[in-house]
CSV table of C-alpha atoms in Angstrom, one decimal:
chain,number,residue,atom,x,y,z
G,1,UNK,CA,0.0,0.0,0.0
G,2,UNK,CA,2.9,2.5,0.9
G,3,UNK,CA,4.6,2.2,-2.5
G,4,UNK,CA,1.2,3.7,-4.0
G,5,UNK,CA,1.4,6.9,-2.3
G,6,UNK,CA,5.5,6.6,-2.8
G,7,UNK,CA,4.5,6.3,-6.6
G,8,UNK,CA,2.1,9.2,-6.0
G,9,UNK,CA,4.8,11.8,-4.1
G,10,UNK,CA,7.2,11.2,-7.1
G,11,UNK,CA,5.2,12.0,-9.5
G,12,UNK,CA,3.7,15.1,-8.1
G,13,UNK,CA,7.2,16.5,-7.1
G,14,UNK,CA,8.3,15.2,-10.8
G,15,UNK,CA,5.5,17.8,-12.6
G,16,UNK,CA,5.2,20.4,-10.0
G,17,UNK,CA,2.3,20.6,-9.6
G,18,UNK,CA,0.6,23.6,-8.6
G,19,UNK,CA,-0.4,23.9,-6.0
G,20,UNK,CA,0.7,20.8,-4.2
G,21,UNK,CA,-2.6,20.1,-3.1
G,22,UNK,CA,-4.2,17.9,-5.1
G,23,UNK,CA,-6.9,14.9,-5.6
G,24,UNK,CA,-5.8,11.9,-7.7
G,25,UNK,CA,-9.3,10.3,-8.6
G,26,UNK,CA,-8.4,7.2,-10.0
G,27,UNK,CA,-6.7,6.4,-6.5
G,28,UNK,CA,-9.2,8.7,-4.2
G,29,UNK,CA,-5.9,10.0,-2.1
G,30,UNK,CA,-5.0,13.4,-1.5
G,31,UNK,CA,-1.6,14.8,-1.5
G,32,UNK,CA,-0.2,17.4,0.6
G,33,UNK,CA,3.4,18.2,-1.1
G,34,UNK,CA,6.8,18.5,0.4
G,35,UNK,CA,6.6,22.2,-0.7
G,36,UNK,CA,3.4,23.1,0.8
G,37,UNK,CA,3.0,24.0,4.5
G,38,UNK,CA,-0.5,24.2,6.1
G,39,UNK,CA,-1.2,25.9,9.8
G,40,UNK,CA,-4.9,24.6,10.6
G,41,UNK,CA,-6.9,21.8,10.5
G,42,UNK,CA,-6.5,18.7,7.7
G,43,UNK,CA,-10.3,16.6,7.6
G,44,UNK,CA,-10.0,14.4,4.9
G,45,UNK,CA,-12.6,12.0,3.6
G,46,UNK,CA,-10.2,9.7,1.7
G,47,UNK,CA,-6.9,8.8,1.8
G,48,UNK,CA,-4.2,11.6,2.6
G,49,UNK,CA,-0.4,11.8,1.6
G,50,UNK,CA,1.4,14.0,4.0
G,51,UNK,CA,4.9,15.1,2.5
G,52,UNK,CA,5.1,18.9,3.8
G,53,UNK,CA,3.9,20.4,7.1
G,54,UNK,CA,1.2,20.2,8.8
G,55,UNK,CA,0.4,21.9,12.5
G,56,UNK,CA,-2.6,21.6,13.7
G,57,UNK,CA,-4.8,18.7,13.2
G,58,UNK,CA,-4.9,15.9,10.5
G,59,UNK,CA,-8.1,13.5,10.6
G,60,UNK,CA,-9.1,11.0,8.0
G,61,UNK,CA,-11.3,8.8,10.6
G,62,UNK,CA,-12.0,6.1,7.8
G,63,UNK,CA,-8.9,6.3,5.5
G,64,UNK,CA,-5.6,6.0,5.3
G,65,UNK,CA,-3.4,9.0,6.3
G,66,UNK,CA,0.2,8.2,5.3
G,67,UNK,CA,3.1,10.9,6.3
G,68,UNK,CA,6.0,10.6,4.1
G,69,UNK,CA,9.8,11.0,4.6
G,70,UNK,CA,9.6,14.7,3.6
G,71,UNK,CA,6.7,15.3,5.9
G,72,UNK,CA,6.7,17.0,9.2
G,73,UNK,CA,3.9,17.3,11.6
G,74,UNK,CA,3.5,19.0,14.8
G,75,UNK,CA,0.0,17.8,14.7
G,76,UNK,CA,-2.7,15.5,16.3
G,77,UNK,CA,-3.7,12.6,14.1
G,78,UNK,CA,-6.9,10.6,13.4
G,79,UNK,CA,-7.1,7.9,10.9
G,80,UNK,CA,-8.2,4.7,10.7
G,81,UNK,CA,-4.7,3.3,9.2
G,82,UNK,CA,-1.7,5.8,10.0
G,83,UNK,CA,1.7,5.1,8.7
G,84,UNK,CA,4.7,7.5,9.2
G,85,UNK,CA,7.9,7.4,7.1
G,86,UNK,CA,8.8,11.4,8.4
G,87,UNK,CA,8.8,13.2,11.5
G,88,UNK,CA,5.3,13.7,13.9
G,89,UNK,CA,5.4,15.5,17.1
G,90,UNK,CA,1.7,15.2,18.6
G,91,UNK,CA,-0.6,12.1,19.5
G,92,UNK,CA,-2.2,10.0,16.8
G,93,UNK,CA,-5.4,8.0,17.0
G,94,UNK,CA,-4.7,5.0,14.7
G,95,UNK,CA,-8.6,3.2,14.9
G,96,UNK,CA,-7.4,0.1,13.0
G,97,UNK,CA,-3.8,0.2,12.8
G,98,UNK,CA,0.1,2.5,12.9
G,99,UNK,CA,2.7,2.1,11.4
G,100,UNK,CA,6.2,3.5,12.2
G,101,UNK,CA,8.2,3.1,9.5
G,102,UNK,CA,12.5,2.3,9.7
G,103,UNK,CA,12.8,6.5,8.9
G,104,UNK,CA,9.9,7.4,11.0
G,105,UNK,CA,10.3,9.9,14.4
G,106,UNK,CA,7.5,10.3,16.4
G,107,UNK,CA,7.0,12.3,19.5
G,108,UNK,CA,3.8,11.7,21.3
G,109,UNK,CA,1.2,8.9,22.6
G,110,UNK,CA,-0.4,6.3,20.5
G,111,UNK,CA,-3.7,4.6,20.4
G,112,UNK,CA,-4.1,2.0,18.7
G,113,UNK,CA,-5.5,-1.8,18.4
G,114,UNK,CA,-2.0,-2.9,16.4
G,115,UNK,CA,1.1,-0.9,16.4
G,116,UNK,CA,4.1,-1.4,13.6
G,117,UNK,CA,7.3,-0.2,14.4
G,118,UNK,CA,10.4,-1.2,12.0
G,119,UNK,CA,13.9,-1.8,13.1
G,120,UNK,CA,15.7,1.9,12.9
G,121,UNK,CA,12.0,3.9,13.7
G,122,UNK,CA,12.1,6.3,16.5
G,123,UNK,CA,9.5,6.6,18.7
G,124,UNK,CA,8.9,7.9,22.6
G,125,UNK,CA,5.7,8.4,24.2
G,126,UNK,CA,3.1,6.1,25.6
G,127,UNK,CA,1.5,3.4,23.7
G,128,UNK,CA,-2.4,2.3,24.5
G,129,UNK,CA,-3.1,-1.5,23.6
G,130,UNK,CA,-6.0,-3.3,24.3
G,131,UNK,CA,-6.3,-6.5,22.2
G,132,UNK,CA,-9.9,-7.2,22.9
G,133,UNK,CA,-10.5,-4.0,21.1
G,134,UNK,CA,-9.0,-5.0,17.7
G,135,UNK,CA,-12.0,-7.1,16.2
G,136,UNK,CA,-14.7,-4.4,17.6
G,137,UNK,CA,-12.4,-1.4,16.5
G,138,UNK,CA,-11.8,-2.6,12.6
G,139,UNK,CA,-15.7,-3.7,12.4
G,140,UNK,CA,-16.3,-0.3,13.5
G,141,UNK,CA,-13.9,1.3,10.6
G,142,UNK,CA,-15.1,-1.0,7.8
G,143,UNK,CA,-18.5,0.1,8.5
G,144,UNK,CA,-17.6,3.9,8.5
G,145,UNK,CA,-15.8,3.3,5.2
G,146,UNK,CA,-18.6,1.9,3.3
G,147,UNK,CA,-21.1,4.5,4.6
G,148,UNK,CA,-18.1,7.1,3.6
G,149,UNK,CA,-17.2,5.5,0.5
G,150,UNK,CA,-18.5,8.6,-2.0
G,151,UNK,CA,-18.1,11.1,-0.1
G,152,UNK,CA,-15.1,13.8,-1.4
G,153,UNK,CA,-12.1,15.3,0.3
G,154,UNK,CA,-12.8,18.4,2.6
G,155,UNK,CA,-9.3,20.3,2.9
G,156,UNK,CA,-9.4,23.5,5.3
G,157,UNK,CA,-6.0,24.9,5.8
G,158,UNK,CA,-5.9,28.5,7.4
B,1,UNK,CA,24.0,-23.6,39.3
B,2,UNK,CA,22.1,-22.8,36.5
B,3,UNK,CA,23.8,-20.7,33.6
B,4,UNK,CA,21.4,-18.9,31.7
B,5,UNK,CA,23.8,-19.3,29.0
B,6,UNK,CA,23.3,-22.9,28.8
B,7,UNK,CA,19.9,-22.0,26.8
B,8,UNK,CA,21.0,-20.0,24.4
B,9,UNK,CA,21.5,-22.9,22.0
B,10,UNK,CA,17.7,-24.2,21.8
B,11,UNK,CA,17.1,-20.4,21.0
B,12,UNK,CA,16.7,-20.1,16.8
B,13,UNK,CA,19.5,-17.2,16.5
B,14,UNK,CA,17.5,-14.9,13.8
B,15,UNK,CA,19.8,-12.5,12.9
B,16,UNK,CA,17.8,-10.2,10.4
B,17,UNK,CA,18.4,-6.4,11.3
B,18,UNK,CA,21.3,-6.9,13.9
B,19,UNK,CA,18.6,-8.3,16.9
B,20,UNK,CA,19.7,-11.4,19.1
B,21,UNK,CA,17.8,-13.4,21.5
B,22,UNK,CA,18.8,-13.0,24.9
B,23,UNK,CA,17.8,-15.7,26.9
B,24,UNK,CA,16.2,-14.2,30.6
B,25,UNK,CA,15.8,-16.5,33.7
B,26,UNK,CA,14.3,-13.5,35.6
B,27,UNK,CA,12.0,-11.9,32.5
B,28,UNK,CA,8.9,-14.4,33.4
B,29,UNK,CA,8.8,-12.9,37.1
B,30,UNK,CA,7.9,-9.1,35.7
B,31,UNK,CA,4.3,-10.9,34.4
B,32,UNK,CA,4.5,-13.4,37.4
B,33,UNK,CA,2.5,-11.4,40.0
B,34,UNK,CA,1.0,-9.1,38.1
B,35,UNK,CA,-3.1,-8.9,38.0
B,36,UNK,CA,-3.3,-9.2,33.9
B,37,UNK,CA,-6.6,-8.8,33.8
B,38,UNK,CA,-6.1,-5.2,35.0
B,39,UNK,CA,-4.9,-2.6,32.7
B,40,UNK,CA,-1.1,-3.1,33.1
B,41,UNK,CA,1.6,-0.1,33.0
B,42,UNK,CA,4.9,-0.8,31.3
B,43,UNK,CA,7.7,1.8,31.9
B,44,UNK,CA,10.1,1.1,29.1
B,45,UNK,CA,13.6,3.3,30.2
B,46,UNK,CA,15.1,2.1,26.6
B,47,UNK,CA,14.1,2.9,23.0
B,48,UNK,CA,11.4,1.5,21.2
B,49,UNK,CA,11.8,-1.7,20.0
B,50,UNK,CA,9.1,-4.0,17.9
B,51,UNK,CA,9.8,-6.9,20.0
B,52,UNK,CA,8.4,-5.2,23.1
B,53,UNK,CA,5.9,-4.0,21.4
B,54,UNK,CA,4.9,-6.8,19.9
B,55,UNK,CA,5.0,-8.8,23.4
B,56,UNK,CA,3.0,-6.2,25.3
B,57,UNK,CA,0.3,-6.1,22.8
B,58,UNK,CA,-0.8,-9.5,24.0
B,59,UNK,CA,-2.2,-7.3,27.4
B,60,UNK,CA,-4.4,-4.6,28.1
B,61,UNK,CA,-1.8,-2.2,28.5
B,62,UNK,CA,0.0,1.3,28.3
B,63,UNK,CA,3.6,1.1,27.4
B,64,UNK,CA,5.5,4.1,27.9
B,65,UNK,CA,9.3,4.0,26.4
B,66,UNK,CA,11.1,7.1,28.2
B,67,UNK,CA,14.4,6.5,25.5
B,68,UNK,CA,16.6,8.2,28.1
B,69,UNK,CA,19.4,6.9,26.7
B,70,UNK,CA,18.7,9.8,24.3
B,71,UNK,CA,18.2,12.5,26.6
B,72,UNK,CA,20.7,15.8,26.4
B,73,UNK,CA,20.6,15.6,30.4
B,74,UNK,CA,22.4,12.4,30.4
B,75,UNK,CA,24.8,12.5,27.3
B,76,UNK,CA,25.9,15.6,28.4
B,77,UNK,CA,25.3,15.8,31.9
B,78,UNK,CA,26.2,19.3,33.7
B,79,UNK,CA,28.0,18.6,37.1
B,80,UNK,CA,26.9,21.4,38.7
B,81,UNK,CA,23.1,20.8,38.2
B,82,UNK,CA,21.1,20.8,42.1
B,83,UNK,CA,19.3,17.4,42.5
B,84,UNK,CA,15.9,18.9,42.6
B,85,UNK,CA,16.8,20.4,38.9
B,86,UNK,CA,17.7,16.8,38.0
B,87,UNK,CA,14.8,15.1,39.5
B,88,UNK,CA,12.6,18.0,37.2
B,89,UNK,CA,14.1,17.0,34.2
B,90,UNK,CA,14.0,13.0,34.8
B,91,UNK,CA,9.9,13.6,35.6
B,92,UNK,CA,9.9,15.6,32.9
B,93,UNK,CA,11.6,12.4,30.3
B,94,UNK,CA,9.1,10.3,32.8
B,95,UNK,CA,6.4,12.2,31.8
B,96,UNK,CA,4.0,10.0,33.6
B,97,UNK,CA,0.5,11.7,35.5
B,98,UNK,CA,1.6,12.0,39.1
B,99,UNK,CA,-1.0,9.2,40.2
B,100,UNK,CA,0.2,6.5,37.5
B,101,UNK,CA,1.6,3.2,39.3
B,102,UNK,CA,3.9,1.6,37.1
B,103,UNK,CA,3.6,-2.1,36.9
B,104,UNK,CA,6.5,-3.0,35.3
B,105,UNK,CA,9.6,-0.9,35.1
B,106,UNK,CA,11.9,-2.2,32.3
B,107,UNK,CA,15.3,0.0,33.2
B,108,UNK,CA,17.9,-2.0,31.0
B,109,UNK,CA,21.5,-1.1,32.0
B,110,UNK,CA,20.6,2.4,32.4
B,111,UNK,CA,22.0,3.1,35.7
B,112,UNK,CA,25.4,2.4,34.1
B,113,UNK,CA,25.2,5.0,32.2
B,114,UNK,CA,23.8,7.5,35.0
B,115,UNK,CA,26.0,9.0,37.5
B,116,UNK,CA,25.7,9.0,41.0
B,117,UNK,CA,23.3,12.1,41.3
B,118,UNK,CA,21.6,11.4,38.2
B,119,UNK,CA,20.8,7.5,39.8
B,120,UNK,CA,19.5,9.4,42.4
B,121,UNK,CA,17.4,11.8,40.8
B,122,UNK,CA,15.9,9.0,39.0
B,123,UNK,CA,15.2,6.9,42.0
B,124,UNK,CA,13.7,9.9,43.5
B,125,UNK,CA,10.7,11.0,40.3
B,126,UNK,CA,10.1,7.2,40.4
B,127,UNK,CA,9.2,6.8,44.1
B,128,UNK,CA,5.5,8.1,43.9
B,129,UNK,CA,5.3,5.9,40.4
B,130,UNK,CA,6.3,2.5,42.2
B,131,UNK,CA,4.9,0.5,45.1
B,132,UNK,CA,5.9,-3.2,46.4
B,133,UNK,CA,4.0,-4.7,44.0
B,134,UNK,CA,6.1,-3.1,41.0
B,135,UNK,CA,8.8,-5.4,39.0
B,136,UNK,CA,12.1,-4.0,37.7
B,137,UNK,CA,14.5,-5.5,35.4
B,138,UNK,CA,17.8,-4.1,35.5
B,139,UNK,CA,20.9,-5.6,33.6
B,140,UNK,CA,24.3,-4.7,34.7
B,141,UNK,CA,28.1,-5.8,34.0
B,142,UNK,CA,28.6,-8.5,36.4
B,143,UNK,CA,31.2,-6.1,38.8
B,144,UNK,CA,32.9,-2.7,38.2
B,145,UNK,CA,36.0,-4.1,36.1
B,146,UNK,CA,33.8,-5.7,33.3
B,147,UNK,CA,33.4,-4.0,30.3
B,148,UNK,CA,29.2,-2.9,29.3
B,149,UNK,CA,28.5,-4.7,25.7
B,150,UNK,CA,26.7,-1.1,24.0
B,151,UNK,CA,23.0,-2.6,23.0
B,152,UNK,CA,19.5,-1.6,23.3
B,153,UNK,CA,16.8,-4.3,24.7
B,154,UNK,CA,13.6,-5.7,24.1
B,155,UNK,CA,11.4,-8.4,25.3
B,156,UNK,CA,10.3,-11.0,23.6
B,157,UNK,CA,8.8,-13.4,25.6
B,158,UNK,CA,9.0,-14.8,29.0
B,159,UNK,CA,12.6,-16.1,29.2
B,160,UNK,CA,14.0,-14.0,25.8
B,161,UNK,CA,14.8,-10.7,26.2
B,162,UNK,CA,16.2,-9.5,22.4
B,163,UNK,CA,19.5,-7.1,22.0
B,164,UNK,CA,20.3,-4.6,19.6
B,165,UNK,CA,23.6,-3.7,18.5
B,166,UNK,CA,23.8,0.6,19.1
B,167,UNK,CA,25.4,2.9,16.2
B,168,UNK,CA,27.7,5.5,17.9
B,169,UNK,CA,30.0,5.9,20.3
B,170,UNK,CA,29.5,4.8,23.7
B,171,UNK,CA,28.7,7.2,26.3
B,172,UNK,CA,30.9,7.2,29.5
B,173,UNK,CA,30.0,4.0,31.8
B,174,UNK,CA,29.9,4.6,35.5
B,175,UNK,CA,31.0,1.3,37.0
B,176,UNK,CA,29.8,0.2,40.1
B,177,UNK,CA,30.2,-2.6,42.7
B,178,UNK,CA,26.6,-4.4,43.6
B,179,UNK,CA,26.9,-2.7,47.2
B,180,UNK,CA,27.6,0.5,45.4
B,181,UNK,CA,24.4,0.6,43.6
B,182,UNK,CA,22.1,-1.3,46.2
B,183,UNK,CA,23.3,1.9,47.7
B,184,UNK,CA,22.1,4.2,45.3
B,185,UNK,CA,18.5,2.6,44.1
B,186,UNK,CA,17.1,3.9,47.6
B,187,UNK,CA,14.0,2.2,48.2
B,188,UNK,CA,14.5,-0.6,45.6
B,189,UNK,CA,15.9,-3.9,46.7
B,190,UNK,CA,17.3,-6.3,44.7
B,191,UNK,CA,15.6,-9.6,44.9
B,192,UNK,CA,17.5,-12.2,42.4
B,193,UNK,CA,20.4,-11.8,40.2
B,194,UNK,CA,21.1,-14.2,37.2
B,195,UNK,CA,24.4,-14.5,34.9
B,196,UNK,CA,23.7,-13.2,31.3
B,197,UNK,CA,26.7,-13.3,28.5
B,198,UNK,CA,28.9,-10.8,28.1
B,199,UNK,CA,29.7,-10.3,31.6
B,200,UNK,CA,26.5,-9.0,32.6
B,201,UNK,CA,23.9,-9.9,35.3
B,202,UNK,CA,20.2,-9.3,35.1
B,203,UNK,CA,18.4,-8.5,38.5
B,204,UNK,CA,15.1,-8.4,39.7
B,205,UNK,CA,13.9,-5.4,41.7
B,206,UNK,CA,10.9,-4.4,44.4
B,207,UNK,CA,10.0,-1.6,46.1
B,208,UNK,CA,11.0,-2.2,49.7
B,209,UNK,CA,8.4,-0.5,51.9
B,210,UNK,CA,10.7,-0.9,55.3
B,211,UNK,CA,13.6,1.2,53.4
B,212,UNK,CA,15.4,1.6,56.8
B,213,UNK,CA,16.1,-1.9,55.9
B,214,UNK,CA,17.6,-1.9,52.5
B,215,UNK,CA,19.5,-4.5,52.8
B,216,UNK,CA,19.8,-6.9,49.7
B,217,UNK,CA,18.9,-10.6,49.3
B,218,UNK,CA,21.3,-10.4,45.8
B,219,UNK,CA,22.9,-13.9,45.4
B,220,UNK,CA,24.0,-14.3,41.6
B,221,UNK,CA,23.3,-17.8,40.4
């Protein structure tokens, strides 16, 4: 899955988009660029690429959010999957799943049913498991994504 | 006698990504006596590793990794700093709510890398965090001449513990006889010590509530 929104950070830096905020359709992911930098809140309603900064809040309750090597957040976080290949200082909700990647650095508590860390990923700051939780939490998800499923991204950066 | 090296060769010795098994006689005591049904509290003093992780997420838990290893305070530690500004800062890398009880206190061979004062300090932002019923591993070089292998530790199950070869150099080691650091962890008392390769011994620690009596039960076997 993480070599989709690689694919999808290449190619946007490759034709410069701009601006860097953009929607691919065929995909349904949004992409925050490494040149963009937001101050506010990020609600997404489908999948979000992160490669600049964000401060403030990122939420994508049914989707993926996925925060690539170039991006930096001093931000909260809310998704159902969240993996991190760059650098997040804040706490991150992860409903079904997080994913710390080998480049990944993240300051801040964690809640989640599974947690992923590679070999070389930083990470300090509390981690909340409950394993009971893990059936109940990605039922919950997979019936928020199929009533979601058409909706369309809702960016608000200020 | 028991050597808790004499294990090590029914353990499968994956090698991917520089991590080794590390067979533990003491590891299974942390879980022993602990109420699992309850939410359980892991202090982690080392870095985040996936092995831990991994073998906490079998409980209802919150595990907390402090990574002082990484912490300014103690890689460059000012001398002159008052102990009440040292016990701040270690809270501060603690960062735990001031009624948490920590069920499990995972410190690695971080003392050896913690002077005197800074042992202290940490002993002292602990106390309100620990009560008898809190388990401590610790793993230290068997006595003051023996050189500190540089790793960082995980857990992988109730007699592995998994090690970690560290990029870098070294920080200073602050070697210490047994008495010398019975001495300095205050209120904690060592209850077992087991041999570990590399000239290192893994110990067992409770919170003593008589601490006019620290006096330590330590017998290495």
């Amino acid at each position: 899955m993480l070599s989709k929104y690689k694919d999808l950070i290449k190619s946007a830096d490759s034709n410069s988009v701009s601006p860097q905020i953009s929607t691919n359709t065929e995909s349904k992911s949004a992409l925050i660029g490494s040149d963009v930098k937001i101050k506010g809140d990020v609600i997404s309603k489908e999948d979000i690429v992160i490669a600049g900064e964000v401060t403030g809040i990122v939420q994508a309750k049914s989707h993926h959010i996925h925060i690539s090597d170039t991006g930096i957040l001093n931000a909260d976080i809310t998704g159902n999957v969240v993996s991190i290949e760059g650098s997040v200082k804040g706490n991150i909700v992860g409903l079904e799943n997080v994913i710390i990647t080998s480049t990944g650095n993240v300051l801040g508590n964690i809640e989640c049913p599974r947690l992923s860390l590679e070999d070389g990923a930083k990470f300090k700051g509390s981690i909340e498991m409950n394993p009971l939780d893990v059936t109940a939490s990605i039922s919950h998800v997979k019936a928020n994504r199929a009533a979601s499923e058409s909706e369309k991204p809702d960016i608000k950066a200020s | 006698m028991t050597s808790v090296l004499s294990n090590s060769k029914h353990i499968p010795m994956a090698q991917q990504n520089n991590t080794d098994p590390l067979p533990s006689a003491l590891a299974s005591n942390l879980i022993d006596n602990v109420n699992t049904e309850e939410r359980l509290i892991v202090l982690d003093m080392g870095r985040a590793v996936s092995s831990t992780i991994k073998y906490f997420s079998q409980y209802k838990c919150r595990l907390n990794f402090v990574d002082l290893y990484s912490e300014d305070f103690v890689l460059d530690p000012d001398e002159e700093m008052s102990h009440s500004k040292m016990v701040n800062l270690m809270r501060g890398a603690i960062n735990l709510q001031q009624s948490v009880k920590v069920d499990i206190c995972l410190f690695w061979d971080i003392f050896s890398y913690l002077s005197d004062p800074l042992v202290k300090a940490l002993i002292e932002s602990l106390k309100q965090h620990v009560d008898s019923s809190t388990r401590s591993l610790i793993i230290n070089p068997r006595d003051s001449r023996t050189m500190l292998p540089f790793y960082y530790y995980g857990i992988s199950g109730p007699t592995l513990l998994t090690q970690s070869q560290r990029i870098g150099v070294q920080p200073s080691i602050y070697p210490r006889s047994q008495r010398a650091l019975n001495d300095l962890i205050d209120y904690f008392v060592v209850d077992r010590g087991r041999l570990m390769s590399e000239g290192r011994a893994e110990y067992l620690l409770f919170k003593d509530n008589n601490i006019n009596s620290v006096s330590s039960r330590i017998g290495l076997r």
